[in-house]
Amino acid sequence: LEQLDIVKRENKNLADEIKDLLDQLGDGGRSIHDLDKQRRRLEQEKEELQAALEEAEGALEQEENKVLRIQLELTQVRQEIERRLAEKDEEFNSTKKNFNKAIEGMQSTLESETKAKVEAIRMKKKLETDVADLETALEHANAANMDSQK
């Protein structure tokens, strides 16, 4: 009888263990189902993020290409401006050189004309003096002539 009680207790213990294991199995199945569901959700989220990343990378590449294109245009504009400035500097220097030559020519002409004017004034004074001397001489000659005719 005692053995029967022992066997019944063992049987009851084993039945409880089986029930616990079945409960755990059911919980495990639900857990697996939840994990599988979560895995699918995370995979979908990962695919969405991957698509967004690829789209962002594409947009970034387009923007980088725009930046490169604008930098190239900026470099070309700078080169054009530098070329035009160099041309204007050269034109300015050429004009300045021509004006300096013209000024030197005018100064030389002015100096020559000033010398000629001074010489002309000197000659005029000499001629005036000569005319005055000749007039005086003529007057003396006329007076002498008058005296000699008397």
PDB file of C-alpha atoms in Angstrom:
ATOM      1  CA  LEU A   1       0.000   0.000   0.000  1.00  0.00           C
ATOM      2  CA  GLU A   2       2.779   2.262   0.864  1.00  0.00           C
ATOM      3  CA  GLN A   3       4.353   1.471  -2.452  1.00  0.00           C
ATOM      4  CA  LEU A   4       1.132   2.374  -4.158  1.00  0.00           C
ATOM      5  CA  ASP A   5       1.144   5.738  -2.376  1.00  0.00           C
ATOM      6  CA  ILE A   6       4.755   6.286  -3.461  1.00  0.00           C
ATOM      7  CA  VAL A   7       3.910   5.375  -7.042  1.00  0.00           C
ATOM      8  CA  LYS A   8       0.839   7.665  -6.950  1.00  0.00           C
ATOM      9  CA  ARG A   9       2.951  10.529  -5.603  1.00  0.00           C
ATOM     10  CA  GLU A  10       5.577   9.931  -8.229  1.00  0.00           C
ATOM     11  CA  ASN A  11       2.870   9.693 -10.838  1.00  0.00           C
ATOM     12  CA  LYS A  12       1.335  12.938  -9.580  1.00  0.00           C
ATOM     13  CA  ASN A  13       4.800  14.607  -9.528  1.00  0.00           C
ATOM     14  CA  LEU A  14       5.498  13.388 -13.037  1.00  0.00           C
ATOM     15  CA  ALA A  15       2.057  14.563 -14.179  1.00  0.00           C
ATOM     16  CA  ASP A  16       2.787  18.008 -12.636  1.00  0.00           C
ATOM     17  CA  GLU A  17       6.158  18.052 -14.364  1.00  0.00           C
ATOM     18  CA  ILE A  18       4.531  17.107 -17.682  1.00  0.00           C
ATOM     19  CA  LYS A  19       1.929  19.846 -17.165  1.00  0.00           C
ATOM     20  CA  ASP A  20       4.709  22.395 -16.396  1.00  0.00           C
ATOM     21  CA  LEU A  21       6.655  21.265 -19.453  1.00  0.00           C
ATOM     22  CA  LEU A  22       3.543  21.520 -21.630  1.00  0.00           C
ATOM     23  CA  ASP A  23       2.867  24.991 -20.242  1.00  0.00           C
ATOM     24  CA  GLN A  24       6.460  25.958 -20.947  1.00  0.00           C
ATOM     25  CA  LEU A  25       6.146  24.509 -24.440  1.00  0.00           C
ATOM     26  CA  GLY A  26       2.994  26.548 -25.010  1.00  0.00           C
ATOM     27  CA  ASP A  27       4.726  29.636 -23.644  1.00  0.00           C
ATOM     28  CA  GLY A  28       7.732  28.828 -25.815  1.00  0.00           C
ATOM     29  CA  GLY A  29       5.499  28.512 -28.876  1.00  0.00           C
ATOM     30  CA  ARG A  30       3.910  31.840 -28.119  1.00  0.00           C
ATOM     31  CA  SER A  31       7.380  33.261 -27.503  1.00  0.00           C
ATOM     32  CA  ILE A  32       8.613  31.900 -30.841  1.00  0.00           C
ATOM     33  CA  HIS A  33       5.546  33.327 -32.560  1.00  0.00           C
ATOM     34  CA  ASP A  34       6.131  36.735 -30.893  1.00  0.00           C
ATOM     35  CA  LEU A  35       9.830  36.630 -31.745  1.00  0.00           C
ATOM     36  CA  ASP A  36       9.039  35.667 -35.342  1.00  0.00           C
ATOM     37  CA  LYS A  37       6.524  38.521 -35.563  1.00  0.00           C
ATOM     38  CA  GLN A  38       9.083  40.945 -34.078  1.00  0.00           C
ATOM     39  CA  ARG A  39      11.750  39.600 -36.477  1.00  0.00           C
ATOM     40  CA  ARG A  40       9.467  40.236 -39.494  1.00  0.00           C
ATOM     41  CA  ARG A  41       8.665  43.750 -38.231  1.00  0.00           C
ATOM     42  CA  LEU A  42      12.377  44.510 -37.711  1.00  0.00           C
ATOM     43  CA  GLU A  43      13.223  43.130 -41.173  1.00  0.00           C
ATOM     44  CA  GLN A  44      10.569  45.382 -42.719  1.00  0.00           C
ATOM     45  CA  GLU A  45      11.889  48.339 -40.734  1.00  0.00           C
ATOM     46  CA  LYS A  46      15.417  47.448 -41.854  1.00  0.00           C
ATOM     47  CA  GLU A  47      14.291  47.355 -45.513  1.00  0.00           C
ATOM     48  CA  GLU A  48      12.551  50.718 -45.123  1.00  0.00           C
ATOM     49  CA  LEU A  49      15.652  52.200 -43.504  1.00  0.00           C
ATOM     50  CA  GLN A  50      17.826  50.673 -46.238  1.00  0.00           C
ATOM     51  CA  ALA A  51      15.595  52.235 -48.918  1.00  0.00           C
ATOM     52  CA  ALA A  52      15.689  55.592 -47.115  1.00  0.00           C
ATOM     53  CA  LEU A  53      19.483  55.335 -46.827  1.00  0.00           C
ATOM     54  CA  GLU A  54      19.855  54.566 -50.528  1.00  0.00           C
ATOM     55  CA  GLU A  55      17.569  57.488 -51.371  1.00  0.00           C
ATOM     56  CA  ALA A  56      19.568  59.787 -49.070  1.00  0.00           C
ATOM     57  CA  GLU A  57      22.834  58.560 -50.598  1.00  0.00           C
ATOM     58  CA  GLY A  58      21.447  59.279 -54.074  1.00  0.00           C
ATOM     59  CA  ALA A  59      20.379  62.770 -53.021  1.00  0.00           C
ATOM     60  CA  LEU A  60      23.773  63.335 -51.403  1.00  0.00           C
ATOM     61  CA  GLU A  61      25.537  62.251 -54.574  1.00  0.00           C
ATOM     62  CA  GLN A  62      23.395  64.652 -56.617  1.00  0.00           C
ATOM     63  CA  GLU A  63      24.172  67.503 -54.224  1.00  0.00           C
ATOM     64  CA  GLU A  64      27.886  66.671 -54.307  1.00  0.00           C
ATOM     65  CA  ASN A  65      27.743  66.749 -58.109  1.00  0.00           C
ATOM     66  CA  LYS A  66      26.014  70.134 -57.956  1.00  0.00           C
ATOM     67  CA  VAL A  67      28.732  71.414 -55.600  1.00  0.00           C
ATOM     68  CA  LEU A  68      31.470  70.155 -57.934  1.00  0.00           C
ATOM     69  CA  ARG A  69      29.747  71.736 -60.942  1.00  0.00           C
ATOM     70  CA  ILE A  70      29.347  75.056 -59.115  1.00  0.00           C
ATOM     71  CA  GLN A  71      32.980  74.960 -57.947  1.00  0.00           C
ATOM     72  CA  LEU A  72      34.069  74.383 -61.538  1.00  0.00           C
ATOM     73  CA  GLU A  73      31.910  77.282 -62.744  1.00  0.00           C
ATOM     74  CA  LEU A  74      33.286  79.481 -59.950  1.00  0.00           C
ATOM     75  CA  THR A  75      36.848  78.604 -60.944  1.00  0.00           C
ATOM     76  CA  GLN A  76      36.062  79.445 -64.580  1.00  0.00           C
ATOM     77  CA  VAL A  77      34.469  82.766 -63.599  1.00  0.00           C
ATOM     78  CA  ARG A  78      37.476  83.635 -61.415  1.00  0.00           C
ATOM     79  CA  GLN A  79      39.855  82.816 -64.271  1.00  0.00           C
ATOM     80  CA  GLU A  80      37.794  84.967 -66.653  1.00  0.00           C
ATOM     81  CA  ILE A  81      37.799  87.860 -64.175  1.00  0.00           C
ATOM     82  CA  GLU A  82      41.557  87.534 -63.649  1.00  0.00           C
ATOM     83  CA  ARG A  83      42.091  87.445 -67.433  1.00  0.00           C
ATOM     84  CA  ARG A  84      39.934  90.567 -67.913  1.00  0.00           C
ATOM     85  CA  LEU A  85      41.727  92.352 -65.071  1.00  0.00           C
ATOM     86  CA  ALA A  86      45.073  91.505 -66.648  1.00  0.00           C
ATOM     87  CA  GLU A  87      43.822  92.853 -69.998  1.00  0.00           C
ATOM     88  CA  LYS A  88      42.577  96.061 -68.348  1.00  0.00           C
ATOM     89  CA  ASP A  89      45.890  96.460 -66.492  1.00  0.00           C
ATOM     90  CA  GLU A  90      47.759  96.013 -69.750  1.00  0.00           C
ATOM     91  CA  GLU A  91      45.425  98.457 -71.506  1.00  0.00           C
ATOM     92  CA  PHE A  92      45.824 100.961 -68.657  1.00  0.00           C
ATOM     93  CA  ASN A  93      49.624 100.653 -68.722  1.00  0.00           C
ATOM     94  CA  SER A  94      49.654 101.076 -72.493  1.00  0.00           C
ATOM     95  CA  THR A  95      47.423 104.167 -72.289  1.00  0.00           C
ATOM     96  CA  LYS A  96      49.560 105.573 -69.466  1.00  0.00           C
ATOM     97  CA  LYS A  97      52.709 104.981 -71.528  1.00  0.00           C
ATOM     98  CA  ASN A  98      51.141 106.691 -74.558  1.00  0.00           C
ATOM     99  CA  PHE A  99      50.017 109.663 -72.444  1.00  0.00           C
ATOM    100  CA  ASN A 100      53.485 109.956 -70.907  1.00  0.00           C
ATOM    101  CA  LYS A 101      55.008 109.983 -74.415  1.00  0.00           C
ATOM    102  CA  ALA A 102      52.497 112.609 -75.504  1.00  0.00           C
ATOM    103  CA  ILE A 103      53.251 114.748 -72.422  1.00  0.00           C
ATOM    104  CA  GLU A 104      56.994 114.430 -73.040  1.00  0.00           C
ATOM    105  CA  GLY A 105      56.425 115.468 -76.660  1.00  0.00           C
ATOM    106  CA  MET A 106      54.342 118.450 -75.580  1.00  0.00           C
ATOM    107  CA  GLN A 107      56.946 119.460 -73.007  1.00  0.00           C
ATOM    108  CA  SER A 108      59.651 119.221 -75.622  1.00  0.00           C
ATOM    109  CA  THR A 109      57.554 121.284 -78.049  1.00  0.00           C
ATOM    110  CA  LEU A 110      56.798 123.827 -75.310  1.00  0.00           C
ATOM    111  CA  GLU A 111      60.487 124.110 -74.449  1.00  0.00           C
ATOM    112  CA  SER A 112      61.348 124.584 -78.127  1.00  0.00           C
ATOM    113  CA  GLU A 113      58.605 127.191 -78.565  1.00  0.00           C
ATOM    114  CA  THR A 114      59.702 128.966 -75.365  1.00  0.00           C
ATOM    115  CA  LYS A 115      63.295 129.071 -76.614  1.00  0.00           C
ATOM    116  CA  ALA A 116      62.102 130.283 -80.014  1.00  0.00           C
ATOM    117  CA  LYS A 117      59.940 132.984 -78.355  1.00  0.00           C
ATOM    118  CA  VAL A 118      62.850 134.131 -76.174  1.00  0.00           C
ATOM    119  CA  GLU A 119      65.054 134.232 -79.278  1.00  0.00           C
ATOM    120  CA  ALA A 120      62.333 136.097 -81.213  1.00  0.00           C
ATOM    121  CA  ILE A 121      61.971 138.647 -78.385  1.00  0.00           C
ATOM    122  CA  ARG A 122      65.742 139.054 -78.279  1.00  0.00           C
ATOM    123  CA  MET A 123      65.847 139.502 -82.070  1.00  0.00           C
ATOM    124  CA  LYS A 124      62.910 141.953 -81.903  1.00  0.00           C
ATOM    125  CA  LYS A 125      64.720 144.050 -79.282  1.00  0.00           C
ATOM    126  CA  LYS A 126      67.916 143.933 -81.358  1.00  0.00           C
ATOM    127  CA  LEU A 127      65.995 144.926 -84.484  1.00  0.00           C
ATOM    128  CA  GLU A 128      64.172 147.687 -82.563  1.00  0.00           C
ATOM    129  CA  THR A 129      67.521 148.922 -81.328  1.00  0.00           C
ATOM    130  CA  ASP A 130      68.911 148.702 -84.883  1.00  0.00           C
ATOM    131  CA  VAL A 131      65.845 150.566 -86.223  1.00  0.00           C
ATOM    132  CA  ALA A 132      66.232 153.210 -83.526  1.00  0.00           C
ATOM    133  CA  ASP A 133      69.943 153.520 -84.349  1.00  0.00           C
ATOM    134  CA  LEU A 134      69.145 153.709 -88.063  1.00  0.00           C
ATOM    135  CA  GLU A 135      66.448 156.331 -87.433  1.00  0.00           C
ATOM    136  CA  THR A 136      68.910 158.331 -85.394  1.00  0.00           C
ATOM    137  CA  ALA A 137      71.504 157.905 -88.112  1.00  0.00           C
ATOM    138  CA  LEU A 138      68.905 158.878 -90.745  1.00  0.00           C
ATOM    139  CA  GLU A 139      67.978 161.959 -88.784  1.00  0.00           C
ATOM    140  CA  HIS A 140      71.642 162.902 -88.497  1.00  0.00           C
ATOM    141  CA  ALA A 141      72.146 162.171 -92.156  1.00  0.00           C
ATOM    142  CA  ASN A 142      69.059 164.213 -93.088  1.00  0.00           C
ATOM    143  CA  ALA A 143      70.213 167.016 -90.830  1.00  0.00           C
ATOM    144  CA  ALA A 144      73.693 166.855 -92.329  1.00  0.00           C
ATOM    145  CA  ASN A 145      72.130 166.751 -95.769  1.00  0.00           C
ATOM    146  CA  MET A 146      70.009 169.770 -94.920  1.00  0.00           C
ATOM    147  CA  ASP A 147      73.055 171.546 -93.612  1.00  0.00           C
ATOM    148  CA  SER A 148      74.988 170.705 -96.673  1.00  0.00           C
ATOM    149  CA  GLN A 149      72.218 171.957 -98.974  1.00  0.00           C
ATOM    150  CA  LYS A 150      72.067 175.295 -97.208  1.00  0.00           C
TER     151      LYS A 150
END
